[in-house]
Tab-separated table of C-alpha atoms and ligand atoms in Angstrom:
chain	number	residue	atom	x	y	z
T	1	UNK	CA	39.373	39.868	26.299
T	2	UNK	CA	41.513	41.147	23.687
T	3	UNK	CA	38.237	41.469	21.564
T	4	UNK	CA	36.462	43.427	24.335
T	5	UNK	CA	39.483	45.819	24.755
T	6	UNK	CA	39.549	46.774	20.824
T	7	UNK	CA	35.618	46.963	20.685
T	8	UNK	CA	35.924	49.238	23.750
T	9	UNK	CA	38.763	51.268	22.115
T	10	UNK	CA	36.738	51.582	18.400
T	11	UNK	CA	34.046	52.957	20.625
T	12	UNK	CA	35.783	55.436	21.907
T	13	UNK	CA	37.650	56.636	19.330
T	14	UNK	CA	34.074	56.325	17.261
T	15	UNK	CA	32.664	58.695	19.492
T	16	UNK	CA	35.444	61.526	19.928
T	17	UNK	CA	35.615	61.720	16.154
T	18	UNK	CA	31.854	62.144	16.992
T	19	UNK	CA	32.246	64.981	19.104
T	20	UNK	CA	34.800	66.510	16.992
T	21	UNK	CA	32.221	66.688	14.241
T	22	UNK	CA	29.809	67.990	16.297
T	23	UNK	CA	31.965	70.693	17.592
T	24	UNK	CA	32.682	72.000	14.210
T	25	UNK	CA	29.095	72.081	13.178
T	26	UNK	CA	28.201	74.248	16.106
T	27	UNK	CA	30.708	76.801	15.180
T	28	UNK	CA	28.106	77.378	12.389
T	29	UNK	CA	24.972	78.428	12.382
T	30	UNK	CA	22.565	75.018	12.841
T	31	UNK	CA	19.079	75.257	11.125
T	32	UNK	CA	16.371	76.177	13.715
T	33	UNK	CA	13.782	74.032	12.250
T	34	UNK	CA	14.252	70.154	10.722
T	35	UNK	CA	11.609	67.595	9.488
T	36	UNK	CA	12.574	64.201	8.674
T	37	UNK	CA	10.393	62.275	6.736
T	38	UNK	CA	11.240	59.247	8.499
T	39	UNK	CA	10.876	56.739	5.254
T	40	UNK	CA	12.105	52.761	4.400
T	41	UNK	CA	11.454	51.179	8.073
T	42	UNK	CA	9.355	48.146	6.152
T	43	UNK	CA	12.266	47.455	3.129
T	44	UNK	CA	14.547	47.458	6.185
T	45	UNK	CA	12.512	44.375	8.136
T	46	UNK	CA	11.870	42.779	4.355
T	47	UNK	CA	16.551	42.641	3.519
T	48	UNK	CA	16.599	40.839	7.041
T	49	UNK	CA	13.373	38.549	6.565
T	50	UNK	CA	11.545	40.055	9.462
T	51	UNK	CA	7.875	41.206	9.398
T	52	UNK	CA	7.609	45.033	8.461
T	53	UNK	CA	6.943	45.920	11.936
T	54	UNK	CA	10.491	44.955	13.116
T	55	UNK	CA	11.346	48.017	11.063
T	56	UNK	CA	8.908	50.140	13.005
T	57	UNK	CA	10.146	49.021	16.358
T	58	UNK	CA	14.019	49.555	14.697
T	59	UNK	CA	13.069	53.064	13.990
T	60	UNK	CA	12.059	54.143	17.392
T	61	UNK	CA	15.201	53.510	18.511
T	62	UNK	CA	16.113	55.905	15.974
T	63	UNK	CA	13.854	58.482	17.133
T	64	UNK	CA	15.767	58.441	20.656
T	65	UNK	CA	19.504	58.997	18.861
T	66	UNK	CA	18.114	61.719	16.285
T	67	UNK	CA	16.731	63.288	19.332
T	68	UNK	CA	19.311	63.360	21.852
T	69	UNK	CA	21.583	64.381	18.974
T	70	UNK	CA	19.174	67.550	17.712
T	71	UNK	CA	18.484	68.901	21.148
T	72	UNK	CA	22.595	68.985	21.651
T	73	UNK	CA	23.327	70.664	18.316
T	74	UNK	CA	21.052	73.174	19.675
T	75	UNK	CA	17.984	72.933	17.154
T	76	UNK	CA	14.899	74.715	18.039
T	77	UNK	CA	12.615	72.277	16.442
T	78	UNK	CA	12.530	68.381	15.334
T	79	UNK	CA	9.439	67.297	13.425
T	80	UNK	CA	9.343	63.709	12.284
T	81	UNK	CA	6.815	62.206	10.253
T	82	UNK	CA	5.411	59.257	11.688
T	83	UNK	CA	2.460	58.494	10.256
T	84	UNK	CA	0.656	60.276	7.397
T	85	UNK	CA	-3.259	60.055	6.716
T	86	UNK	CA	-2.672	57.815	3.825
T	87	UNK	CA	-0.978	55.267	5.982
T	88	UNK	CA	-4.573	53.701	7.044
T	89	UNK	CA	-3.965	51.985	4.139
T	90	UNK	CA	-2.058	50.006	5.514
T	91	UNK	CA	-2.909	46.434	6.596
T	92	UNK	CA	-4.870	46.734	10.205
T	93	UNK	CA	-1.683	44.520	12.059
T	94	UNK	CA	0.984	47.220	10.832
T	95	UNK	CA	-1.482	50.395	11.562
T	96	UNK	CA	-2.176	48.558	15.125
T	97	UNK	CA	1.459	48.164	15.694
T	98	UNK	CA	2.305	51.407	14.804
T	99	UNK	CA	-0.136	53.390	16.984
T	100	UNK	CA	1.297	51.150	19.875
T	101	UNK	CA	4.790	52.299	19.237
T	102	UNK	CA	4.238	56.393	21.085
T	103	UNK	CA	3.412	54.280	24.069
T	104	UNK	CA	6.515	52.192	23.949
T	105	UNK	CA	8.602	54.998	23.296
T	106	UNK	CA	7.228	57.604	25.436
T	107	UNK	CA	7.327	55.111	27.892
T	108	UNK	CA	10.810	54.056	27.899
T	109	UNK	CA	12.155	57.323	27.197
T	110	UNK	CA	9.555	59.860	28.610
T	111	UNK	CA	11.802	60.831	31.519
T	112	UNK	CA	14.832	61.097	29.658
T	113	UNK	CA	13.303	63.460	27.795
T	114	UNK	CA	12.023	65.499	30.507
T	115	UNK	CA	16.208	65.832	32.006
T	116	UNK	CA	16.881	66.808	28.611
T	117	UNK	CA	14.409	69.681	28.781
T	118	UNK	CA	12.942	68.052	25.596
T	119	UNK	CA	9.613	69.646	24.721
T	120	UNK	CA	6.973	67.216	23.253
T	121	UNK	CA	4.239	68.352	20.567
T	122	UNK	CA	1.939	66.641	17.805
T	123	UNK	CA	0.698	68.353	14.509
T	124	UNK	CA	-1.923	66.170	12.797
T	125	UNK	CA	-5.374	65.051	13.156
T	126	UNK	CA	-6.368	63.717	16.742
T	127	UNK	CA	-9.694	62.637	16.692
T	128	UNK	CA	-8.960	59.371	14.292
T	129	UNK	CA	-5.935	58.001	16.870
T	130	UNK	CA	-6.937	55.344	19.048
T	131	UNK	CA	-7.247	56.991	22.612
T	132	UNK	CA	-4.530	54.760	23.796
T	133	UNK	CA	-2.272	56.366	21.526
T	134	UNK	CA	-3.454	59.818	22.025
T	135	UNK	CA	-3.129	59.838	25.963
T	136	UNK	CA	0.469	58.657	25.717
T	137	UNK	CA	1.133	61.774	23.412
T	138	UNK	CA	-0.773	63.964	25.757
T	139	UNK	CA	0.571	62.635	28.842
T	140	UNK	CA	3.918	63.751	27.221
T	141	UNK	CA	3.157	66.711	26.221
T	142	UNK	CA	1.685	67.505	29.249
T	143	UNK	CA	4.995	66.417	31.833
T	144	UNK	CA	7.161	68.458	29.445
T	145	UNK	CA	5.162	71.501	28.917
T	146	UNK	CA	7.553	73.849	30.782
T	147	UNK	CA	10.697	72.268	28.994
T	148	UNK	CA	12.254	75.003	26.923
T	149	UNK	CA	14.773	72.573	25.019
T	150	UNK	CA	14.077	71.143	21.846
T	151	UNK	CA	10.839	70.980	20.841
T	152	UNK	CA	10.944	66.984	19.157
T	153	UNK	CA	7.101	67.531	17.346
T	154	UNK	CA	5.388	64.118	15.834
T	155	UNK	CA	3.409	64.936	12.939
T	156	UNK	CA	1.072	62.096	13.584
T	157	UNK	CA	-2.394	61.290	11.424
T	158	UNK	CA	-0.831	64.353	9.353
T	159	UNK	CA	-1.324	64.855	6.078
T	160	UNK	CA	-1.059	68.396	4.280
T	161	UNK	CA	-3.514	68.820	1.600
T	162	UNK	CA	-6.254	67.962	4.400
T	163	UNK	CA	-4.764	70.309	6.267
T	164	UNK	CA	-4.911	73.207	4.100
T	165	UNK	CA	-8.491	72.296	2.910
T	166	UNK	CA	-9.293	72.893	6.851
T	167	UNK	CA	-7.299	75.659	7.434
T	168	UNK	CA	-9.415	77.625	4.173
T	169	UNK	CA	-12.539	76.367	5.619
T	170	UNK	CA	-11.801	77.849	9.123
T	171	UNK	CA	-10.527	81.294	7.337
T	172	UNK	CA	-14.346	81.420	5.610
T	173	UNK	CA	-16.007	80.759	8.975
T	174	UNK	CA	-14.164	83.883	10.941
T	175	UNK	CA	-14.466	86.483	8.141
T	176	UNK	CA	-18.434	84.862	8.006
T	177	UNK	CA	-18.805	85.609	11.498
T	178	UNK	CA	-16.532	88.835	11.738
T	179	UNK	CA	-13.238	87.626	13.190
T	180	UNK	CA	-11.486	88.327	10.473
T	181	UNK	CA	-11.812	90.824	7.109
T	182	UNK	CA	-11.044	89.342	3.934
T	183	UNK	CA	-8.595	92.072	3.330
T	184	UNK	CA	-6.573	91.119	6.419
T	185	UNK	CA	-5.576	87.384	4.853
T	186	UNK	CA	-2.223	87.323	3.787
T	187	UNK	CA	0.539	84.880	3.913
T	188	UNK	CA	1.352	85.039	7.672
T	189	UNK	CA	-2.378	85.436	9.061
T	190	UNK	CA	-3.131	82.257	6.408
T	191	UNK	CA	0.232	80.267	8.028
T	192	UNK	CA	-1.679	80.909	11.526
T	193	UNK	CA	-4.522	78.645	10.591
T	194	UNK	CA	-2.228	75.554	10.064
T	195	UNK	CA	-1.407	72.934	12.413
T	196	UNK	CA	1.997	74.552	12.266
T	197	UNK	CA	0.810	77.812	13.557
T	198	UNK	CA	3.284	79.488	16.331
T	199	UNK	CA	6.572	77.054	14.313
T	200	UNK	CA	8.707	78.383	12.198
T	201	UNK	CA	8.684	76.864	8.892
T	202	UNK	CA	11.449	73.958	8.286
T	203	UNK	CA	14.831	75.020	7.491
T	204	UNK	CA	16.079	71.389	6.333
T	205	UNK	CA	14.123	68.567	4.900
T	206	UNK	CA	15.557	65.433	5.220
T	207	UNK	CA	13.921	62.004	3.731
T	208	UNK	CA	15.562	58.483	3.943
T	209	UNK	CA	15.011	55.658	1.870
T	210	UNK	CA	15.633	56.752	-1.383
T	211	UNK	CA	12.430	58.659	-2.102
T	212	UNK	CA	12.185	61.903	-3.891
T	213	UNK	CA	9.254	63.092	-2.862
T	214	UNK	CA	7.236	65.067	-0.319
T	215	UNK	CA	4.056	61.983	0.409
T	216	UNK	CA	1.760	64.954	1.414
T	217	UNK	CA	4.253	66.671	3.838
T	218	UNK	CA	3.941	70.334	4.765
T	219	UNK	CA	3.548	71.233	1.504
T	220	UNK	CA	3.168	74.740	2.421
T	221	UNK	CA	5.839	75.234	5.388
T	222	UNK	CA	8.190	73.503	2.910
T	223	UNK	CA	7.916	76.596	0.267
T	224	UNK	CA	11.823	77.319	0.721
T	225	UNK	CA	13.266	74.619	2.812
T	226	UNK	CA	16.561	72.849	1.943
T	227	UNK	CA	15.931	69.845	0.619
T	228	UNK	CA	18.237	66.541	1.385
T	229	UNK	CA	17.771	63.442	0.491
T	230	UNK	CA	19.534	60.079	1.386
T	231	UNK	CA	19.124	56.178	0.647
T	232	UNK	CA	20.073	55.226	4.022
T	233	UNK	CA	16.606	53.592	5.016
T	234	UNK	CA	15.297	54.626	8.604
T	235	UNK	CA	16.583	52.218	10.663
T	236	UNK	CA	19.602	52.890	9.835
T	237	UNK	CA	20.374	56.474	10.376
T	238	UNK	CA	22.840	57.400	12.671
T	239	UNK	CA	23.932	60.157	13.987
T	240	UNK	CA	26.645	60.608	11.461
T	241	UNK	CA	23.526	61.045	8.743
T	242	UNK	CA	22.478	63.841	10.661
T	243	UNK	CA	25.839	65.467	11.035
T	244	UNK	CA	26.104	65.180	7.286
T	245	UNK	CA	22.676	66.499	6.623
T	246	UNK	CA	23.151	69.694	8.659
T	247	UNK	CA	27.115	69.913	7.160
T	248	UNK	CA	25.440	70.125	3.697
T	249	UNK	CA	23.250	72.449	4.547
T	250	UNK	CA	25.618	74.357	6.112
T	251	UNK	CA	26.936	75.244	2.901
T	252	UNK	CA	23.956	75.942	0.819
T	253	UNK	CA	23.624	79.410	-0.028
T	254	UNK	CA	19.809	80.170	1.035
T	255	UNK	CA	18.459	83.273	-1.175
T	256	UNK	CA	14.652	83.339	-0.634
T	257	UNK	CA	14.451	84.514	-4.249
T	258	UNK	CA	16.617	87.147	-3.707
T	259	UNK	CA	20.212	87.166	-5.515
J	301	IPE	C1	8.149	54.659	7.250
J	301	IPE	O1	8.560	53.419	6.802
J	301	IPE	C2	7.211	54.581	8.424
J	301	IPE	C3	5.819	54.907	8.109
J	301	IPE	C4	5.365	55.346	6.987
J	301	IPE	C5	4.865	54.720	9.179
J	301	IPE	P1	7.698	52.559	5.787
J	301	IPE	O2	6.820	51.669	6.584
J	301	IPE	O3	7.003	53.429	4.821
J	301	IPE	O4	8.817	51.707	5.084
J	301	IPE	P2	8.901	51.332	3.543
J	301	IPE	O5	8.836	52.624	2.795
J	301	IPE	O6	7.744	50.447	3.255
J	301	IPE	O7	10.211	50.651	3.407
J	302	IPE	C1	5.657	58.916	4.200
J	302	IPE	O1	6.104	57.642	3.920
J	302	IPE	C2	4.967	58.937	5.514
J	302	IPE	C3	5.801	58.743	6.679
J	302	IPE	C4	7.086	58.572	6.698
J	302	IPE	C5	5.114	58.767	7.914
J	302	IPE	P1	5.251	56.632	3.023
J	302	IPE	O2	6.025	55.381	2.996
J	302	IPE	O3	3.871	56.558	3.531
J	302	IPE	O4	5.252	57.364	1.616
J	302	IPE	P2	4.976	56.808	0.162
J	302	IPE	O5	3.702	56.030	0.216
J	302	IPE	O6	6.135	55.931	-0.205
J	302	IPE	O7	4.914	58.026	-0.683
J	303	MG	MG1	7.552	54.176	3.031
């Protein structure tokens, strides 16, 4: 009893120095656009002896919080990197697993996301997700179409240098047949033949699990992001991570090359 009473009161005070935090950060300006590489879900599973798909299934869970969290701090965009195209390399179990995983999330949490006015998108390369996986993403994004909240966008089967090679190839076909001059391409026009066309580009970058490095992510959108970094593995961010992310960036001074 008396355990249950002090667990109830940590709680509470946990979460109202929670909302304080929050609070201050909105008095600030909040980037418009973050992308987490969401990184360390297997070395998570491997410190508690459980199969590296306990870390995937961890993770989701994560997806909810960051979500929730992002669409109250009023950011525009959330894009989380769930799977890039070098991760077929994986062994077939954890790929299977993991393109099970938008089902079990979108099916738990689909409707929760359509109160919150959540807006559900997918950059990345459709055709080589199982269908299974690919109607649960397009049932989504399909029930919250009209949602003008957050947009929480999956870069799924992404992977950046592909998706520049295509983007150059599809810029040769239209100025082949006449769509577009050659003079016309510049940075912008060039930025509307990514995957990212109609998003802004990322204001924040975060990664977890200790890596410094980008693992073929949006190499171009990411031009003059703020970068930050953390060796809190995936599984284990919190909302507190996220608060501390956007507090840091709060204070970077951004100058574009500019002084
Ligand atoms: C990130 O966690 C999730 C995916 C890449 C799908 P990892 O599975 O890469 O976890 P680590 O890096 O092996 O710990
Ligand atoms: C990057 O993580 C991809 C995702 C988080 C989806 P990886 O775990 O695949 O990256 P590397 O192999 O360590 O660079
Ligand atoms: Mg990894």
């Amino acid at each position: 009893m008396m355990f249950n009473k002090m667990k109830l009161w940590k709680n509470q005070n946990n979460s109202s120095i929670l909302r304080d935090k929050i609070n201050k950060i909105k008095e600030l300006p909040v980037p418009e656009h973050v992308a987490i590489i969401m990184d360390g879900n297997g070395r998570w599973a491997k410190k508690r002896a459980l199969p590296r798909v306990a870390g995937h299934h961890e993770g989701m869970k994560v997806v909810r919080k960051t979500t929730m969290l992002a669409n109250e701090l009023g950011i525009k965009t959330l894009t989380l990197y769930a799977f890039s195209t070098e991760n077929w390399k994986r062994p077939k179990n954890e790929v299977d697993y993991i393109m099970k995983l938008p089902e079990e999330f979108l099916g738990t949490f689909l409707p929760e996301l359509v109160e919150n006015n959540v807006q559900v998108k997918m950059i990345g390369y459709k055709d080589q997700l199982p269908g299974h996986t690919l109607r649960a993403i397009e049932k989504a994004m399909d029930q919250t179409r009209n949602n003008n909240g957050l947009v929480l966008n999956f870069a799924l089967n992404y992977g950046s240098r592909l998706e520049i090679v295509d983007a150059v190839k599809k810029v040769i076909i239209d100025t082949q047949n006449g769509k577009l001059q050659s003079s016309e391409l510049d940075e912008q026009v060039f930025s509307s033949y990514l995957m990212t066309a109609g998003f802004a580009d990322p204001d924040l970058l975060i990664r977890t699990s200790g890596e410094i490095r980008l693992s073929n992510f949006m190499l171009w959108q990411l031009a003059y992001s703020e970068f930050w970094f953390t060796d809190v593995l995936w599984p284990d961010f919190s909302e507190e991570h996220l608060l501390e992310a956007i507090e840091v960036f709060q204070k970077r001074q951004r100058r574009f090359g500019g002084i």
